[in-house]
mmCIF file of C-alpha atoms in Angstrom:
data_model
loop_
_atom_site.group_PDB
_atom_site.id
_atom_site.type_symbol
_atom_site.label_atom_id
_atom_site.label_comp_id
_atom_site.label_asym_id
_atom_site.label_seq_id
_atom_site.Cartn_x
_atom_site.Cartn_y
_atom_site.Cartn_z
ATOM 1 C CA MET A 1 62.042 100.888 120.295
ATOM 2 C CA ALA A 2 65.458 99.246 120.575
ATOM 3 C CA ARG A 3 66.190 100.319 117.028
ATOM 4 C CA THR A 4 65.575 103.977 117.831
ATOM 5 C CA ASN A 5 66.908 104.167 121.384
ATOM 6 C CA SER A 6 70.343 102.976 120.293
ATOM 7 C CA VAL A 7 70.817 105.867 117.874
ATOM 8 C CA THR A 8 69.237 108.723 119.835
ATOM 9 C CA SER A 9 71.285 108.092 122.978
ATOM 10 C CA ARG A 10 74.677 109.800 123.142
ATOM 11 C CA VAL A 11 77.784 107.669 123.644
ATOM 12 C CA ILE A 12 80.817 109.918 123.298
ATOM 13 C CA ASP A 13 81.683 112.197 126.224
ATOM 14 C CA LEU A 14 84.700 114.373 125.460
ATOM 15 C CA ASN A 15 85.256 115.224 129.126
ATOM 16 C CA GLY A 16 85.851 111.577 129.895
ATOM 17 C CA PHE A 17 88.814 111.387 127.549
ATOM 18 C CA ARG A 18 90.805 113.812 129.672
ATOM 19 C CA SER A 19 91.049 111.258 132.472
ATOM 20 C CA ILE A 20 92.520 108.522 130.300
ATOM 21 C CA ALA A 21 95.974 107.666 131.608
ATOM 22 C CA ASN A 22 97.021 104.651 129.569
ATOM 23 C CA TYR A 23 97.089 104.404 125.794
ATOM 24 C CA VAL A 24 97.487 101.293 123.697
ATOM 25 C CA SER A 25 100.554 101.232 121.470
ATOM 26 C CA ASP A 26 100.155 102.173 117.825
ATOM 27 C CA THR A 27 100.360 99.298 115.365
ATOM 28 C CA GLN A 28 102.868 101.283 113.305
ATOM 29 C CA ASP A 29 106.565 101.163 114.115
ATOM 30 C CA TRP A 30 107.117 104.754 113.028
ATOM 31 C CA ILE A 31 106.513 106.323 116.458
ATOM 32 C CA GLY A 32 106.169 104.437 119.687
ATOM 33 C CA SER A 33 102.636 105.373 120.752
ATOM 34 C CA VAL A 34 99.516 107.103 119.515
ATOM 35 C CA LYS A 35 99.917 109.792 122.143
ATOM 36 C CA GLU A 36 103.481 110.515 121.064
ATOM 37 C CA ARG A 37 102.514 110.634 117.397
ATOM 38 C CA GLU A 38 99.596 112.992 118.024
ATOM 39 C CA SER A 39 101.830 115.300 120.049
ATOM 40 C CA ILE A 40 104.340 115.518 117.191
ATOM 41 C CA PHE A 41 101.600 116.090 114.626
ATOM 42 C CA GLU A 42 100.168 118.951 116.692
ATOM 43 C CA GLU A 43 103.620 120.561 116.781
ATOM 44 C CA MET A 44 103.858 120.171 113.031
ATOM 45 C CA ARG A 45 100.482 121.907 112.581
ATOM 46 C CA ASP A 46 101.940 124.921 114.421
ATOM 47 C CA ASP A 47 104.283 125.402 111.460
ATOM 48 C CA ALA A 48 102.643 128.002 109.209
ATOM 49 C CA ARG A 49 103.783 126.214 106.048
ATOM 50 C CA VAL A 50 102.412 122.825 107.120
ATOM 51 C CA GLU A 51 99.131 124.288 108.369
ATOM 52 C CA SER A 52 98.470 126.280 105.186
ATOM 53 C CA LEU A 53 98.999 123.226 102.974
ATOM 54 C CA VAL A 54 96.746 121.004 105.102
ATOM 55 C CA ILE A 55 93.967 123.624 105.179
ATOM 56 C CA ASP A 56 94.243 124.196 101.422
ATOM 57 C CA ARG A 57 93.935 120.477 100.674
ATOM 58 C CA LYS A 58 90.933 120.101 102.991
ATOM 59 C CA ASN A 59 89.170 123.210 101.704
ATOM 60 C CA LYS A 60 89.457 122.133 98.077
ATOM 61 C CA VAL A 61 87.439 119.012 98.912
ATOM 62 C CA LEU A 62 84.970 120.808 101.195
ATOM 63 C CA GLN A 63 84.062 123.217 98.402
ATOM 64 C CA MET A 64 83.074 120.446 95.997
ATOM 65 C CA TYR A 65 79.384 120.025 95.249
ATOM 66 C CA GLY A 66 77.742 116.855 96.549
ATOM 67 C CA SER A 67 74.424 115.453 95.356
ATOM 68 C CA ILE A 68 72.137 112.487 95.987
ATOM 69 C CA THR A 69 70.918 110.506 92.983
ATOM 70 C CA GLU A 70 67.132 110.508 92.960
ATOM 71 C CA GLY A 71 65.372 107.145 93.006
ATOM 72 C CA LYS A 72 61.853 105.975 92.231
ATOM 73 C CA ASN A 73 60.502 106.718 95.708
ATOM 74 C CA LYS A 74 59.534 110.399 95.646
ATOM 75 C CA LYS A 75 59.164 110.586 99.414
ATOM 76 C CA VAL A 76 62.708 109.306 99.910
ATOM 77 C CA ASN A 77 64.042 111.847 97.425
ATOM 78 C CA GLU A 78 62.250 114.735 99.122
ATOM 79 C CA ALA A 79 63.392 113.676 102.606
ATOM 80 C CA CYS A 80 67.023 113.397 101.524
ATOM 81 C CA GLU A 81 66.949 116.775 99.784
ATOM 82 C CA GLN A 82 65.284 118.468 102.752
ATOM 83 C CA LEU A 83 67.176 116.887 105.666
ATOM 84 C CA LEU A 84 70.595 115.875 104.270
ATOM 85 C CA THR A 85 71.712 119.338 103.252
ATOM 86 C CA PHE A 86 75.062 120.705 102.106
ATOM 87 C CA ASN A 87 75.662 122.125 105.592
ATOM 88 C CA THR A 88 75.103 118.673 107.126
ATOM 89 C CA PHE A 89 77.768 117.062 104.958
ATOM 90 C CA TYR A 90 80.059 120.062 105.355
ATOM 91 C CA LYS A 91 79.993 119.698 109.144
ATOM 92 C CA LEU A 92 80.637 115.952 108.876
ATOM 93 C CA ASN A 93 83.359 116.227 106.245
ATOM 94 C CA ASN A 94 85.181 118.952 108.137
ATOM 95 C CA ILE A 95 85.796 116.314 110.816
ATOM 96 C CA LEU A 96 86.439 113.345 108.528
ATOM 97 C CA LEU A 97 89.002 115.206 106.408
ATOM 98 C CA ASN A 98 91.287 115.332 109.428
ATOM 99 C CA ALA A 99 92.229 111.860 108.217
ATOM 100 C CA ILE A 100 94.370 113.597 105.559
ATOM 101 C CA PRO A 101 96.992 114.922 107.973
ATOM 102 C CA TYR A 102 96.516 112.328 110.733
ATOM 103 C CA GLY A 103 95.643 109.152 108.819
ATOM 104 C CA LEU A 104 92.373 108.415 110.628
ATOM 105 C CA ALA A 105 89.345 110.415 111.749
ATOM 106 C CA ALA A 106 86.337 109.183 113.716
ATOM 107 C CA CYS A 107 83.120 110.766 114.899
ATOM 108 C CA GLU A 108 79.813 109.935 116.544
ATOM 109 C CA VAL A 109 76.607 110.872 114.721
ATOM 110 C CA VAL A 110 74.095 112.594 117.010
ATOM 111 C CA TRP A 111 70.529 111.824 115.883
ATOM 112 C CA GLU A 112 67.323 113.531 116.994
ATOM 113 C CA PHE A 113 63.687 112.735 116.256
ATOM 114 C CA ARG A 114 62.237 115.871 114.664
ATOM 115 C CA GLY A 115 58.930 116.274 112.872
ATOM 116 C CA GLY A 116 58.554 112.521 112.416
ATOM 117 C CA TRP A 117 62.098 112.017 111.063
ATOM 118 C CA TYR A 118 65.388 110.815 112.511
ATOM 119 C CA VAL A 119 67.764 113.638 111.593
ATOM 120 C CA PRO A 120 71.568 113.910 112.028
ATOM 121 C CA VAL A 121 71.936 117.156 113.980
ATOM 122 C CA ASP A 122 75.563 117.031 115.079
ATOM 123 C CA PHE A 123 78.837 115.143 114.775
ATOM 124 C CA VAL A 124 81.171 114.657 117.741
ATOM 125 C CA PRO A 125 84.851 114.111 116.859
ATOM 126 C CA ILE A 126 86.518 111.225 118.689
ATOM 127 C CA PRO A 127 90.184 111.793 119.661
ATOM 128 C CA ARG A 128 92.503 109.310 117.993
ATOM 129 C CA THR A 129 94.332 108.801 121.295
ATOM 130 C CA ALA A 130 91.077 107.375 122.736
ATOM 131 C CA LEU A 131 90.968 104.582 120.124
ATOM 132 C CA SER A 132 92.806 101.286 119.869
ATOM 133 C CA PHE A 133 92.802 98.114 117.806
ATOM 134 C CA PRO A 134 93.437 95.325 120.345
ATOM 135 C CA GLN A 135 93.969 91.866 118.912
ATOM 136 C CA HIS A 136 92.056 90.050 121.642
ATOM 137 C CA VAL A 137 88.736 91.808 120.986
ATOM 138 C CA GLU A 138 86.391 90.206 118.468
ATOM 139 C CA ARG A 139 85.548 92.842 115.875
ATOM 140 C CA GLU A 140 85.454 93.511 112.166
ATOM 141 C CA TRP A 141 88.725 94.573 110.569
ATOM 142 C CA GLY A 142 89.324 98.290 110.870
ATOM 143 C CA VAL A 143 86.690 98.834 113.567
ATOM 144 C CA PRO A 144 88.339 100.580 116.533
ATOM 145 C CA VAL A 145 87.627 100.151 120.221
ATOM 146 C CA LEU A 146 86.893 103.068 122.551
ATOM 147 C CA THR A 147 89.647 102.218 125.020
ATOM 148 C CA SER A 148 88.300 103.953 128.139
ATOM 149 C CA GLN A 149 84.876 102.261 127.926
ATOM 150 C CA ASN A 150 85.908 99.119 126.045
ATOM 151 C CA ILE A 151 83.216 99.771 123.424
ATOM 152 C CA VAL A 152 83.583 98.423 119.894
ATOM 153 C CA LEU A 153 82.494 101.216 117.540
ATOM 154 C CA SER A 154 80.774 98.846 115.120
ATOM 155 C CA ASP A 155 77.351 100.536 114.877
ATOM 156 C CA ARG A 156 77.547 102.222 111.466
ATOM 157 C CA ARG A 157 74.513 104.348 112.270
ATOM 158 C CA LYS A 158 76.344 105.934 115.217
ATOM 159 C CA PHE A 159 80.037 105.925 114.309
ATOM 160 C CA ILE A 160 81.810 106.872 111.091
ATOM 161 C CA ILE A 161 85.471 105.950 110.662
ATOM 162 C CA HIS A 162 87.358 107.549 107.786
ATOM 163 C CA ARG A 163 90.913 106.769 106.646
ATOM 164 C CA ASN A 164 93.420 108.395 104.352
ATOM 165 C CA ASP A 165 94.453 104.991 103.016
ATOM 166 C CA ASP A 166 96.967 104.231 100.266
ATOM 167 C CA GLY A 167 95.836 100.652 99.707
ATOM 168 C CA GLU A 168 98.095 99.026 102.311
ATOM 169 C CA LEU A 169 95.096 98.492 104.619
ATOM 170 C CA ASN A 170 96.697 99.973 107.721
ATOM 171 C CA VAL A 171 94.142 100.368 110.506
ATOM 172 C CA TRP A 172 95.592 103.804 111.341
ATOM 173 C CA GLY A 173 95.521 105.015 107.745
ATOM 174 C CA ARG A 174 98.320 106.907 106.027
ATOM 175 C CA PRO A 175 99.020 110.345 107.590
ATOM 176 C CA ALA A 176 100.165 112.958 105.081
ATOM 177 C CA LEU A 177 102.193 114.548 107.889
ATOM 178 C CA ARG A 178 104.254 111.394 108.208
ATOM 179 C CA SER A 179 106.060 112.010 104.921
ATOM 180 C CA ALA A 180 106.673 115.647 105.870
ATOM 181 C CA TYR A 181 108.105 114.853 109.306
ATOM 182 C CA ALA A 182 111.781 114.489 108.373
ATOM 183 C CA PHE A 183 112.053 117.847 106.596
ATOM 184 C CA TRP A 184 109.868 119.574 109.178
ATOM 185 C CA LYS A 185 112.238 118.351 111.896
ATOM 186 C CA PHE A 186 115.273 119.417 109.863
ATOM 187 C CA LYS A 187 113.683 122.848 109.429
ATOM 188 C CA GLN A 188 113.119 123.132 113.189
ATOM 189 C CA LEU A 189 116.748 122.254 113.874
ATOM 190 C CA GLY A 190 117.809 124.781 111.246
ATOM 191 C CA VAL A 191 115.787 127.525 112.943
ATOM 192 C CA LYS A 192 117.320 126.584 116.292
ATOM 193 C CA PHE A 193 120.815 126.665 114.796
ATOM 194 C CA TRP A 194 120.098 130.027 113.159
ATOM 195 C CA ALA A 195 118.954 131.506 116.485
ATOM 196 C CA MET A 196 122.130 130.303 118.205
ATOM 197 C CA ALA A 197 124.321 131.545 115.375
ATOM 198 C CA ALA A 198 122.556 134.897 115.294
ATOM 199 C CA GLU A 199 123.144 135.297 119.013
ATOM 200 C CA LEU A 200 126.847 134.598 118.550
ATOM 201 C CA CYS A 201 127.413 136.404 115.257
ATOM 202 C CA GLY A 202 124.808 139.137 115.437
ATOM 203 C CA VAL A 203 126.918 141.164 117.897
ATOM 204 C CA PRO A 204 130.292 141.994 116.319
ATOM 205 C CA SER A 205 133.511 141.257 118.218
ATOM 206 C CA ILE A 206 135.961 144.015 119.145
ATOM 207 C CA LEU A 207 139.699 143.516 118.639
ATOM 208 C CA ALA A 208 142.318 145.757 120.290
ATOM 209 C CA ILE A 209 145.796 145.899 118.705
ATOM 210 C CA PHE A 210 148.753 146.847 120.924
ATOM 211 C CA GLU A 211 152.525 146.330 121.246
ATOM 212 C CA THR A 212 154.565 144.980 124.165
ATOM 213 C CA LYS A 213 158.210 144.080 124.762
ATOM 214 C CA SER A 214 157.676 140.594 126.260
ATOM 215 C CA GLU A 215 155.250 137.723 125.900
ATOM 216 C CA GLU A 216 154.380 137.718 129.590
ATOM 217 C CA GLU A 217 153.544 141.397 129.485
ATOM 218 C CA ALA A 218 151.437 140.780 126.316
ATOM 219 C CA ARG A 219 149.351 138.116 128.025
ATOM 220 C CA LYS A 220 148.698 140.366 131.029
ATOM 221 C CA ARG A 221 147.883 143.327 128.816
ATOM 222 C CA ALA A 222 145.520 141.239 126.635
ATOM 223 C CA ALA A 223 143.687 139.934 129.701
ATOM 224 C CA ASP A 224 143.158 143.460 131.024
ATOM 225 C CA LEU A 225 141.888 144.744 127.672
ATOM 226 C CA THR A 226 139.548 141.769 127.236
ATOM 227 C CA ALA A 227 138.025 142.342 130.665
ATOM 228 C CA ALA A 228 137.516 146.018 129.870
ATOM 229 C CA LEU A 229 135.986 145.378 126.427
ATOM 230 C CA GLN A 230 133.547 142.778 127.795
ATOM 231 C CA ASN A 231 132.012 145.418 130.038
ATOM 232 C CA TRP A 232 131.228 147.711 127.126
ATOM 233 C CA GLU A 233 127.576 148.298 126.313
ATOM 234 C CA SER A 234 125.848 149.943 123.377
ATOM 235 C CA GLY A 235 126.633 153.668 123.310
ATOM 236 C CA SER A 236 129.532 153.362 125.767
ATOM 237 C CA SER A 237 132.916 154.994 125.256
ATOM 238 C CA GLY A 238 136.299 154.631 126.888
ATOM 239 C CA ALA A 239 140.029 155.256 126.611
ATOM 240 C CA PHE A 240 142.799 152.670 126.570
ATOM 241 C CA GLY A 241 146.480 153.278 126.986
ATOM 242 C CA ASN A 242 149.141 151.620 124.840
ATOM 243 C CA VAL A 243 146.600 150.597 122.156
ATOM 244 C CA LYS A 244 147.396 151.287 118.496
ATOM 245 C CA ASP A 245 143.989 150.427 116.987
ATOM 246 C CA ILE A 246 140.533 149.025 117.823
ATOM 247 C CA ARG A 247 138.768 147.046 115.069
ATOM 248 C CA VAL A 248 135.326 145.441 114.730
ATOM 249 C CA VAL A 249 135.232 141.820 113.515
ATOM 250 C CA SER A 250 131.813 140.853 112.116
ATOM 251 C CA SER A 251 130.485 137.466 111.001
ATOM 252 C CA GLN A 252 127.810 136.416 108.521
ATOM 253 C CA ILE A 253 125.252 133.597 108.420
ATOM 254 C CA ASN A 254 124.839 132.446 104.842
ATOM 255 C CA ASP A 255 122.451 130.054 103.056
ATOM 256 C CA PHE A 256 119.837 129.922 105.829
ATOM 257 C CA ASN A 257 117.092 130.900 103.378
ATOM 258 C CA LYS A 258 118.107 128.064 101.071
ATOM 259 C CA ILE A 259 117.683 125.543 103.895
ATOM 260 C CA VAL A 260 114.189 126.841 104.714
ATOM 261 C CA GLU A 261 113.146 126.902 101.032
ATOM 262 C CA LEU A 262 114.360 123.333 100.531
ATOM 263 C CA CYS A 263 112.452 122.114 103.592
ATOM 264 C CA ASP A 264 109.275 123.971 102.584
ATOM 265 C CA THR A 265 109.469 122.517 99.072
ATOM 266 C CA GLU A 266 109.829 118.962 100.354
ATOM 267 C CA ILE A 267 106.980 119.522 102.846
ATOM 268 C CA ALA A 268 104.798 120.681 99.943
ATOM 269 C CA TYR A 269 105.626 117.509 98.005
ATOM 270 C CA ALA A 270 104.697 115.377 101.028
ATOM 271 C CA ILE A 271 101.326 117.027 101.694
ATOM 272 C CA THR A 272 100.145 118.073 98.224
ATOM 273 C CA GLY A 273 102.171 115.865 95.874
ATOM 274 C CA GLN A 274 103.803 118.827 94.097
ATOM 275 C CA ALA A 275 105.459 122.168 94.755
ATOM 276 C CA LEU A 276 105.003 124.689 91.934
ATOM 277 C CA THR A 277 101.354 125.464 92.708
ATOM 278 C CA THR A 278 102.111 126.083 96.383
ATOM 279 C CA ASN A 279 105.664 127.473 96.182
ATOM 280 C CA THR A 280 107.001 130.489 94.334
ATOM 281 C CA ALA A 281 108.603 128.986 91.250
ATOM 282 C CA GLN A 282 111.780 130.760 90.150
ATOM 283 C CA TYR A 283 112.620 128.565 87.192
ATOM 284 C CA GLY A 284 109.403 126.591 86.643
ATOM 285 C CA THR A 285 108.067 126.628 83.089
ATOM 286 C CA HIS A 286 104.412 126.903 82.113
ATOM 287 C CA ALA A 287 104.378 123.198 81.205
ATOM 288 C CA GLN A 288 105.781 122.284 84.624
ATOM 289 C CA GLY A 289 103.139 124.432 86.298
ATOM 290 C CA GLU A 290 100.356 122.714 84.342
ATOM 291 C CA THR A 291 101.728 119.290 85.289
ATOM 292 C CA HIS A 292 101.889 120.204 88.966
ATOM 293 C CA VAL A 293 98.364 121.612 88.943
ATOM 294 C CA GLN A 294 97.099 118.376 87.392
ATOM 295 C CA THR A 295 98.974 116.335 90.008
ATOM 296 C CA TYR A 296 97.370 118.312 92.820
ATOM 297 C CA ASP A 297 93.920 118.045 91.220
ATOM 298 C CA ASN A 298 94.263 114.266 90.970
ATOM 299 C CA LEU A 299 95.212 114.114 94.639
ATOM 300 C CA ILE A 300 92.148 116.166 95.602
ATOM 301 C CA LYS A 301 89.902 113.950 93.485
ATOM 302 C CA GLY A 302 91.270 110.912 95.297
ATOM 303 C CA ASP A 303 90.420 112.552 98.622
ATOM 304 C CA ALA A 304 86.881 113.229 97.365
ATOM 305 C CA TYR A 305 86.336 109.654 96.138
ATOM 306 C CA LYS A 306 87.371 108.221 99.513
ATOM 307 C CA LEU A 307 85.281 110.766 101.387
ATOM 308 C CA GLN A 308 82.068 110.063 99.495
ATOM 309 C CA LEU A 309 82.267 106.416 100.610
ATOM 310 C CA SER A 310 82.140 107.586 104.225
ATOM 311 C CA ASP A 311 79.391 110.100 103.410
ATOM 312 C CA GLN A 312 77.387 107.255 101.885
ATOM 313 C CA GLN A 313 77.384 105.612 105.308
ATOM 314 C CA LEU A 314 75.380 108.569 106.670
ATOM 315 C CA VAL A 315 72.883 108.292 103.802
ATOM 316 C CA ASN A 316 72.517 104.546 104.425
ATOM 317 C CA ALA A 317 71.837 105.143 108.125
ATOM 318 C CA PHE A 318 69.297 107.875 107.343
ATOM 319 C CA ILE A 319 67.357 105.557 105.008
ATOM 320 C CA GLU A 320 67.569 102.618 107.414
ATOM 321 C CA LEU A 321 66.077 104.671 110.263
ATOM 322 C CA ASN A 322 63.391 106.511 108.303
ATOM 323 C CA PHE A 323 62.599 104.138 105.420
ATOM 324 C CA PRO A 324 63.366 100.557 106.540
ATOM 325 C CA GLY A 325 63.663 98.208 103.593
ATOM 326 C CA GLU A 326 64.177 100.969 101.006
ATOM 327 C CA VAL A 327 67.336 101.055 98.901
ATOM 328 C CA ALA A 328 69.531 104.000 99.862
ATOM 329 C CA PRO A 329 70.214 106.463 97.042
ATOM 330 C CA GLN A 330 73.793 107.075 95.958
ATOM 331 C CA TYR A 331 75.693 110.092 97.290
ATOM 332 C CA ASP A 332 78.240 111.556 94.918
ATOM 333 C CA ILE A 333 80.837 114.317 95.260
ATOM 334 C CA ASP A 334 81.302 115.937 91.866
ATOM 335 C CA SER A 335 85.066 116.325 91.485
ATOM 336 C CA THR A 336 85.010 116.812 87.721
ATOM 337 C CA ASP A 337 86.215 120.063 86.223
ATOM 338 C CA PHE A 338 83.376 122.519 85.731
ATOM 339 C CA ALA A 339 83.301 124.721 82.667
ATOM 340 C CA PRO A 340 84.184 128.378 83.257
ATOM 341 C CA TRP A 341 81.422 130.948 83.051
ATOM 342 C CA GLU A 342 82.607 132.231 79.657
ATOM 343 C CA VAL A 343 82.109 128.790 78.098
ATOM 344 C CA ILE A 344 78.689 128.376 79.748
ATOM 345 C CA ARG A 345 77.609 131.824 78.532
ATOM 346 C CA ASP A 346 78.645 131.056 74.943
ATOM 347 C CA ALA A 347 76.776 127.749 75.092
ATOM 348 C CA ILE A 348 73.603 129.502 76.252
ATOM 349 C CA ASP A 349 73.952 132.130 73.518
ATOM 350 C CA ARG A 350 74.215 129.377 70.910
ATOM 351 C CA GLY A 351 71.137 127.535 72.161
ATOM 352 C CA VAL A 352 72.938 124.624 73.886
ATOM 353 C CA PRO A 353 70.761 123.290 76.764
ATOM 354 C CA VAL A 354 72.360 124.028 80.160
ATOM 355 C CA SER A 355 71.214 122.781 83.575
ATOM 356 C CA LEU A 356 69.825 125.598 85.728
ATOM 357 C CA LYS A 357 70.229 123.452 88.845
ATOM 358 C CA ALA A 358 73.935 123.020 88.144
ATOM 359 C CA LEU A 359 74.338 126.759 87.563
ATOM 360 C CA TYR A 360 72.742 127.605 90.894
ATOM 361 C CA ASN A 361 74.607 124.906 92.820
ATOM 362 C CA LYS A 362 78.067 124.998 91.252
ATOM 363 C CA ILE A 363 78.385 128.525 89.892
ATOM 364 C CA HIS A 364 76.481 129.809 92.955
ATOM 365 C CA LEU A 365 74.195 132.082 90.996
ATOM 366 C CA PRO A 366 71.486 133.582 93.251
ATOM 367 C CA GLU A 367 68.387 131.477 92.674
ATOM 368 C CA PRO A 368 65.109 133.466 92.469
ATOM 369 C CA VAL A 369 62.543 132.831 95.180
ATOM 370 C CA ASP A 370 59.625 133.079 92.726
ATOM 371 C CA GLU A 371 58.708 134.601 89.364
ATOM 372 C CA LYS A 372 58.436 138.112 90.828
ATOM 373 C CA ASP A 373 61.964 137.767 92.258
ATOM 374 C CA SER A 374 63.385 136.739 88.878
ATOM 375 C CA PHE A 375 65.284 139.364 86.907
ATOM 376 C CA VAL A 376 65.701 138.767 83.168
ATOM 377 C CA LYS A 377 67.297 141.428 81.020
ATOM 378 C CA ALA A 378 65.135 142.410 78.043
ATOM 379 C CA GLN A 379 66.726 141.466 74.740
ATOM 380 C CA PRO A 380 67.025 144.303 72.156
ATOM 381 C CA SER A 381 65.005 143.751 68.973
ATOM 382 C CA PHE A 382 67.282 145.896 66.791
ATOM 383 C CA GLY A 383 64.224 147.368 65.063
ATOM 384 C CA PHE A 384 62.522 144.069 64.234
ATOM 385 C CA SER A 385 59.077 143.125 65.450
ATOM 386 C CA ASP A 386 57.985 139.675 66.573
ATOM 387 C CA GLN A 387 56.784 138.954 63.017
ATOM 388 C CA GLY A 388 60.300 139.459 61.722
ATOM 389 C CA LYS A 389 59.503 142.736 59.937
ATOM 390 C CA ASP A 390 61.690 145.742 60.208
ATOM 391 C CA ASP A 391 59.737 148.305 62.283
ATOM 392 C CA PHE A 392 62.155 151.060 61.384
ATOM 393 C CA PHE A 393 61.514 150.812 57.652
ATOM 394 C CA GLN A 394 57.775 150.491 58.248
ATOM 395 C CA LYS A 395 57.612 153.925 59.816
ATOM 396 C CA ARG A 396 56.402 156.879 57.751
#
């Protein structure tokens, strides 16, 4: 029973994290603490440009079709197909892909015993600020510690840790938002400057021109006129003596759009690895667009390859709990380019064998429930019978 009790009991309590007062320092030197870094990242996600790029990168991976390679054990294959569904992995991956912007994502797997099977029914995200990697605790590399409860999250059946790693083996992963921080901050300062400048320059200044005989009288007259003009409001009118002319002096704020466009372009490079497929290209050629699309696709494929390793951990745990001693089948996220429908249609017309399962899963054709639910368009015979004779010319 120890094997089952350890996975069906719940460990993570989100309410408990709110009472945590002290946080262990991040191992990176970029920002002083995990709490500080998370606060900055949340501010960055409030930027519409940053948020749209992060969501687009995540969604491109979430929409990819995942499948489990069938093995020799039919019962294992049927259990995996029935209980480890697309929705199960979608719910898990929606949490794990937060490692793209933040560098690391962690969650607890909630198992329940249903119908004779241990089934993953939910996934609880673990806040990054609740984790630490203390040097004095004996643990495997990369396994975090739940700081508040001093629990090493080493049980791979209960905890899944996913990193957006670039090969440097940093325990906190590589946040995509880190590279975008400098230009995001510059953009924020630019917006602040623009607001201040607009406040100063948006309301035009009024200049009164007059003549006096002495400098002392000019200073007194200028002070009186300035005081009177400062009290003017929109729609007001007034009369001034000994004034030859009143002129409006306006100012302009130039090049603000260029600053924002530059920052948005650099943010796109940091998060997606390119700009033309996510920015409006004014001078980009078709060849440049193709190159940028390929760059983005390669980045998404890399995200998928790393994610399927973490998804495999769920498959391994499922087999270990339900089929002890059996070899876990391989989970694969298909990130290859799928042929467009026009190509598939031509292949079918020319008698090339095409997988129905792939059509239903990847093209999302509505799969018939049974033979009565299946609709097949009748093919015209063009006047020929099944024996190959022309019925039209046989008629008398």
